[in-house]
mmCIF file of C-alpha atoms in Angstrom:
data_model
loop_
_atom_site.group_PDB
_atom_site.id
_atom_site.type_symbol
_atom_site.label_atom_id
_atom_site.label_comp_id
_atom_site.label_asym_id
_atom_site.label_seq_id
_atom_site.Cartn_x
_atom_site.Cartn_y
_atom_site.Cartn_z
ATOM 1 C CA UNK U 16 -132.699 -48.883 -70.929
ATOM 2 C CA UNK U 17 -132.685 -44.882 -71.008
ATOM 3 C CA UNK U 18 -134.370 -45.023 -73.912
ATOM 4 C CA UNK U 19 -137.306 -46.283 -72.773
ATOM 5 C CA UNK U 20 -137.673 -44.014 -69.633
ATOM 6 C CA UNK U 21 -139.528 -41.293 -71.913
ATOM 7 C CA UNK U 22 -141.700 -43.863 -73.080
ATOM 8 C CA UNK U 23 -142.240 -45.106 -69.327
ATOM 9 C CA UNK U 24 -142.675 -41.703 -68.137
ATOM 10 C CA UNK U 25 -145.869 -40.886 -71.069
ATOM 11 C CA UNK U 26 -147.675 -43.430 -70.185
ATOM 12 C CA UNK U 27 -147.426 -43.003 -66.477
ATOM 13 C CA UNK U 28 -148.785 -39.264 -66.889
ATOM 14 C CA UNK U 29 -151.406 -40.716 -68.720
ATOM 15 C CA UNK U 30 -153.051 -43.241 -65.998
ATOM 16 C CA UNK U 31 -152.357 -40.284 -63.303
ATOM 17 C CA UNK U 32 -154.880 -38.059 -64.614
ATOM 18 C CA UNK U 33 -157.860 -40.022 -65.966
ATOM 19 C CA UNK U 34 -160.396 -41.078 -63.621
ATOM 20 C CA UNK U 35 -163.629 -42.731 -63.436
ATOM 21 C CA UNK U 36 -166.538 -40.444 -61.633
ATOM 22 C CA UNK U 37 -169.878 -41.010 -60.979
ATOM 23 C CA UNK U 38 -172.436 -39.159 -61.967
ATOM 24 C CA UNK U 39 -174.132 -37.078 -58.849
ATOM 25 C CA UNK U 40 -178.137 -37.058 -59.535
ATOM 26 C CA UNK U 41 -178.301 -34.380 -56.773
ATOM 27 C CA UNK U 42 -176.521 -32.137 -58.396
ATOM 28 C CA UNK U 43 -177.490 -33.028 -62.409
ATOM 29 C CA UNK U 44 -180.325 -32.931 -64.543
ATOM 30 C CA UNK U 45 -181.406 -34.638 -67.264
ATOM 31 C CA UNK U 46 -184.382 -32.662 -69.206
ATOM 32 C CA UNK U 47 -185.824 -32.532 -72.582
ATOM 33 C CA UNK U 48 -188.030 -29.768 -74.817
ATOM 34 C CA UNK U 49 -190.398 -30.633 -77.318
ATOM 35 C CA UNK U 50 -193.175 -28.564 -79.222
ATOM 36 C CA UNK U 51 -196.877 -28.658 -78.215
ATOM 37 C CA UNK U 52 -199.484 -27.584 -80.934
ATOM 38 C CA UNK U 53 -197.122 -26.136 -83.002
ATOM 39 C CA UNK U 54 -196.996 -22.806 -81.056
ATOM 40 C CA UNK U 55 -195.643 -23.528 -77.524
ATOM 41 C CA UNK U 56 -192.745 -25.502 -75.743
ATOM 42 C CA UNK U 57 -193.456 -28.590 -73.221
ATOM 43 C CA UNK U 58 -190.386 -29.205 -71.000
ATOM 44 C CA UNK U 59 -189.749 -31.804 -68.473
ATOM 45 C CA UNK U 60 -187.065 -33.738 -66.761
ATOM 46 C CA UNK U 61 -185.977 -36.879 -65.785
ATOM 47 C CA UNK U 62 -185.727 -37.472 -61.552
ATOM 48 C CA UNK U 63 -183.566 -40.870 -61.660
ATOM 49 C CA UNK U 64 -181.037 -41.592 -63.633
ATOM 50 C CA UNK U 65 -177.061 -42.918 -62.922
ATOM 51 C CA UNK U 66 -173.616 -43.096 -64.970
ATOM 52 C CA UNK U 67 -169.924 -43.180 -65.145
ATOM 53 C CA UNK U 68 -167.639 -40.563 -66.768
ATOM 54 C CA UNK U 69 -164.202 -42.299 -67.807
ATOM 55 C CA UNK U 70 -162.119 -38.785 -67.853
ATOM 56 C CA UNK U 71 -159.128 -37.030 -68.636
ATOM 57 C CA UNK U 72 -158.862 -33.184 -67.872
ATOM 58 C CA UNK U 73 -155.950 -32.539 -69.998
ATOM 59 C CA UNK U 74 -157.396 -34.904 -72.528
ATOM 60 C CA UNK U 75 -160.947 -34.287 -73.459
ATOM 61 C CA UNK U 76 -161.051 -36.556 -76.627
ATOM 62 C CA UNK U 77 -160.529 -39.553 -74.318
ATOM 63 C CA UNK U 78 -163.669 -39.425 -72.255
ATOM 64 C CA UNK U 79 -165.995 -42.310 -72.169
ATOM 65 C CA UNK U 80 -169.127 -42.217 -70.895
ATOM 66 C CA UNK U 81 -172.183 -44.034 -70.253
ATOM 67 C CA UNK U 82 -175.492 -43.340 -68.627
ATOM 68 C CA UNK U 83 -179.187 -44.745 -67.820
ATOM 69 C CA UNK U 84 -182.273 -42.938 -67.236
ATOM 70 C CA UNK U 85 -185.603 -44.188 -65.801
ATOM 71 C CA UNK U 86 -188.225 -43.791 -67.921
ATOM 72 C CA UNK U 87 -190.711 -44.209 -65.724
ATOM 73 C CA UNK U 88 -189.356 -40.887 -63.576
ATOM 74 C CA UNK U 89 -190.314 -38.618 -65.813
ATOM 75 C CA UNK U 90 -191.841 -35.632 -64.758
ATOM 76 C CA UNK U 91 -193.593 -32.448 -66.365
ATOM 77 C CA UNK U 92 -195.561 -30.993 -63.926
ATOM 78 C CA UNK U 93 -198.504 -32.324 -64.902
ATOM 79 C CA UNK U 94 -199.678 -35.620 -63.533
ATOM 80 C CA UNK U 95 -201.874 -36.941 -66.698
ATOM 81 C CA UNK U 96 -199.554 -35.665 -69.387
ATOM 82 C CA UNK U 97 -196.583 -37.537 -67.234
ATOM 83 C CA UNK U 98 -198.701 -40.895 -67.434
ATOM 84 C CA UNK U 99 -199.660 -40.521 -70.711
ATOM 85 C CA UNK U 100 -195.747 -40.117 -71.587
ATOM 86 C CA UNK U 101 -195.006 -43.332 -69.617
ATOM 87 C CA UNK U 102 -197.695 -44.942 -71.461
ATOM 88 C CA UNK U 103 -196.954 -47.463 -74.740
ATOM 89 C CA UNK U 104 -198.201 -44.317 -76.589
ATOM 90 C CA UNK U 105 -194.529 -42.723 -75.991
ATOM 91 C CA UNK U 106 -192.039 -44.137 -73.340
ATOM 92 C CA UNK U 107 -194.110 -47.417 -72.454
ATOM 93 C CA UNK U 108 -191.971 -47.427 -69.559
ATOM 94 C CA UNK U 109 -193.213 -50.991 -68.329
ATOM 95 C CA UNK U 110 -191.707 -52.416 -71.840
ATOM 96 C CA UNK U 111 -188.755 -50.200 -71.976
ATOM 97 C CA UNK U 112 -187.949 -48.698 -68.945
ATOM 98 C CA UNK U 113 -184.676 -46.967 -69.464
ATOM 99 C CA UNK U 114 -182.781 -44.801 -71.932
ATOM 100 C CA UNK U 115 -179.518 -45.532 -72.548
ATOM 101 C CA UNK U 116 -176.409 -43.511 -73.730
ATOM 102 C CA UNK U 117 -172.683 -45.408 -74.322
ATOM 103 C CA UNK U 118 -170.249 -43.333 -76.036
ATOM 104 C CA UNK U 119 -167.899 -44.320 -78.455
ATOM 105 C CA UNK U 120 -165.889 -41.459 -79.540
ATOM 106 C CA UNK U 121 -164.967 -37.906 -78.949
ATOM 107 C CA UNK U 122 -163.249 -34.744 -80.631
ATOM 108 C CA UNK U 123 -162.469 -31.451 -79.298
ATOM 109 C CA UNK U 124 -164.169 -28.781 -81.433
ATOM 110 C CA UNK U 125 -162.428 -26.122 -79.505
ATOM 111 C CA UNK U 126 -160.989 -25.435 -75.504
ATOM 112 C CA UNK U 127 -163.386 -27.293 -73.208
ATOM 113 C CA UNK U 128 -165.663 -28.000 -76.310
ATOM 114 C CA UNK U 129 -166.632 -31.455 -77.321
ATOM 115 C CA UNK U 130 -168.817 -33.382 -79.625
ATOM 116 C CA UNK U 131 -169.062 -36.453 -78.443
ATOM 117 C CA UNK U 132 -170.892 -39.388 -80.528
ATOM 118 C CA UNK U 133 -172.382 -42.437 -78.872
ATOM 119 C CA UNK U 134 -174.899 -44.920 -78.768
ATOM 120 C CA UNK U 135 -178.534 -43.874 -77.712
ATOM 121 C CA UNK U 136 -181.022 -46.787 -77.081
ATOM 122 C CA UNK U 137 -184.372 -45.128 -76.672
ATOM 123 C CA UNK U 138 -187.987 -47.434 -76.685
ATOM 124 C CA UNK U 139 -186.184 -50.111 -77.865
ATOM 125 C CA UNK U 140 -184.456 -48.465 -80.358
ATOM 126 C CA UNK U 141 -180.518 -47.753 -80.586
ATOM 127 C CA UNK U 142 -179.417 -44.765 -82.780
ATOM 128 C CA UNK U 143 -175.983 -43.022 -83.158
ATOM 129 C CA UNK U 144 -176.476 -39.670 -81.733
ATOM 130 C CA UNK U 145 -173.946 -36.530 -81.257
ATOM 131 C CA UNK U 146 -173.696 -34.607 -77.600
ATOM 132 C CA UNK U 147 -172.501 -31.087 -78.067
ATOM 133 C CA UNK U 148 -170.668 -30.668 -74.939
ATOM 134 C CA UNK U 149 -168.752 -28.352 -72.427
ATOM 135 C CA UNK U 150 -166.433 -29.244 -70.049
ATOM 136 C CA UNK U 151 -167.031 -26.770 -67.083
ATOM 137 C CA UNK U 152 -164.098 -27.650 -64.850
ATOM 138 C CA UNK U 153 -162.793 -30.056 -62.092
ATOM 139 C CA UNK U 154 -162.516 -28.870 -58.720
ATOM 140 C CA UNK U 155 -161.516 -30.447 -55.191
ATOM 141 C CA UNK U 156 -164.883 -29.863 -53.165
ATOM 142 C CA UNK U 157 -164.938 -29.075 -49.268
ATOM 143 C CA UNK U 158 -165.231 -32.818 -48.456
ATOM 144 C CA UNK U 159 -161.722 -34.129 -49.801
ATOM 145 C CA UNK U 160 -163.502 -35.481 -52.870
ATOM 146 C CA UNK U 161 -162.685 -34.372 -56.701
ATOM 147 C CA UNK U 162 -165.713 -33.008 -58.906
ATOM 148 C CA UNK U 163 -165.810 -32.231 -62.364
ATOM 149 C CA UNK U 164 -169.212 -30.616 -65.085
ATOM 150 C CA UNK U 165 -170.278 -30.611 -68.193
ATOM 151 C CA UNK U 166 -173.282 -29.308 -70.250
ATOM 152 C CA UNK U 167 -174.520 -31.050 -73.297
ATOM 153 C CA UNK U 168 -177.269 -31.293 -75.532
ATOM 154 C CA UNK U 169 -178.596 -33.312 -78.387
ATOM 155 C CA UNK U 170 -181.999 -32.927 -80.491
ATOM 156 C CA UNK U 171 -183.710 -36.186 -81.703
ATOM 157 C CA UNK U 172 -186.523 -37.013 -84.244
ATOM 158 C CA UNK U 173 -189.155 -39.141 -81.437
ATOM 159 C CA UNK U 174 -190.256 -40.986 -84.629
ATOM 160 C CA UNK U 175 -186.747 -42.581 -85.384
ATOM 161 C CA UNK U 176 -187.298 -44.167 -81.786
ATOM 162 C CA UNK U 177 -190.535 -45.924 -83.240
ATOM 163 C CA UNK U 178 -192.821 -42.692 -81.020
ATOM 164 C CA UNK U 179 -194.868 -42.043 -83.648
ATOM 165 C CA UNK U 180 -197.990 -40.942 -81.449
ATOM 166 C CA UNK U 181 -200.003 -37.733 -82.790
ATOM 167 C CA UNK U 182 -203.269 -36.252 -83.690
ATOM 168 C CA UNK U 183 -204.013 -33.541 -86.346
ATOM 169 C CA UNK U 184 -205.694 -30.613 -85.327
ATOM 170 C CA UNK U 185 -208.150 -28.458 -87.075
ATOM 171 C CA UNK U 186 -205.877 -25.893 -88.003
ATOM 172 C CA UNK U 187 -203.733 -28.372 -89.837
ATOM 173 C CA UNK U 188 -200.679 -28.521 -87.207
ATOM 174 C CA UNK U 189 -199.809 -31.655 -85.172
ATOM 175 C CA UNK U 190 -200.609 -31.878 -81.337
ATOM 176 C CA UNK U 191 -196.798 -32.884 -80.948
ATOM 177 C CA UNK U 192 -193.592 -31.805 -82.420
ATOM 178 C CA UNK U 193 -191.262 -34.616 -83.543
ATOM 179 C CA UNK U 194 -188.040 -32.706 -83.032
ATOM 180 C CA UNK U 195 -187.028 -33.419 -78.967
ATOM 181 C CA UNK U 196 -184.221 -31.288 -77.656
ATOM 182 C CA UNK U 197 -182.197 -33.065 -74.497
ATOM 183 C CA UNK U 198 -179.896 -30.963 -72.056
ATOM 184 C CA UNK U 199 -178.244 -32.303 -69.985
ATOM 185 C CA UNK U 200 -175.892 -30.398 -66.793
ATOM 186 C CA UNK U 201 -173.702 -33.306 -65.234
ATOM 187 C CA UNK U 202 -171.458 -32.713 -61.812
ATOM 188 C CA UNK U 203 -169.526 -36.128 -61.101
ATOM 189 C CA UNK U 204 -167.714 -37.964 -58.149
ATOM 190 C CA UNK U 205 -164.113 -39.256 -58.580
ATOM 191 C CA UNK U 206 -164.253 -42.592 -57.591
ATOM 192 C CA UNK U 207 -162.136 -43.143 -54.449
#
């Protein structure tokens, strides 16, 4: 029997320190760059968007995660670029309206530093995709909850998500990059 106590005692450290949280859109962004006539950067973010975070302080490698964002909440600052993006010329957020991420795997690159592969489904389209990540920190916050961050980022080709939308201009460049860098700064809720 006392050899199984060890055993016992492993797995019951295990299930006391991963959690499930939920991603806090209050206090998280979702936002994306992407090249405009080959000289300047466009950025813009995403407003509505929700996920879980499966996750395991002294464990990194173990996360899970998963995550949708609303396509049609995108927003640039500009009112006619930000329907034109929603339009079946990019998004077409009334076919497809969200994004998906579900990951599938994780390794620690170094302390607090993760690459984390998953699942992106994006117009329609699902790719395998690689988050570099940072785990920030968990902290108890002032209301008797738990709280934990991360950074990450990703950059995607738009045309491997069937976005091929572009026009030429005279000077020989394209009106729109292809290359679309994603950051993303995450704070989530234990679940209770």
């Amino acid at each position: 029997m006392n050899k199984f106590f060890p055993i016992f005692l492993f797995v019951f450290s295990l299930s006391v320190y991963a959690a499930e949280y939920d991603i806090d859109p209050a206090h998280s962004s979702v936002s994306f760059k992407i090249k405009h006539l080959s000289i300047s950067t466009v950025m813009g973010r995403f407003d509505k968007f929700s996920g879980t975070v499966d996750l395991d302080p002294n464990n990194l490698k173990a996360i899970k995660t998963s995550a949708a964002i609303e396509m049609a909440s995108v927003d640039t600052d500009d009112t006619k670029r930000d329907d034109h993006l929603r339009s079946p010329d990019f998004f077409d957020a009334a076919k497809f309206p969200q994004m998906t991420f579900v990951s599938k795997e994780a390794k620690e690159n170094s302390k607090n530093k993760l690459a984390i592969t998953g699942d992106l489904t994006l117009h329609g389209v699902t790719r395998p995709v690689v988050l570099d990540a940072e785990f920030s920190g968990a902290v108890k916050d002032p209301w008797g909850g738990e709280r934990a961050a991360f950074t990450a980022f990703t950059t995607i080709n738009r045309k491997d998500f069937g976005m091929t939308f572009n026009k030429m201009l005279d000077t020989g460049g394209l009106m729109v990059g292809d290359e679309v860098r994603i950051e993303i700064a995450i704070e989530a809720v234990k679940k209770k």
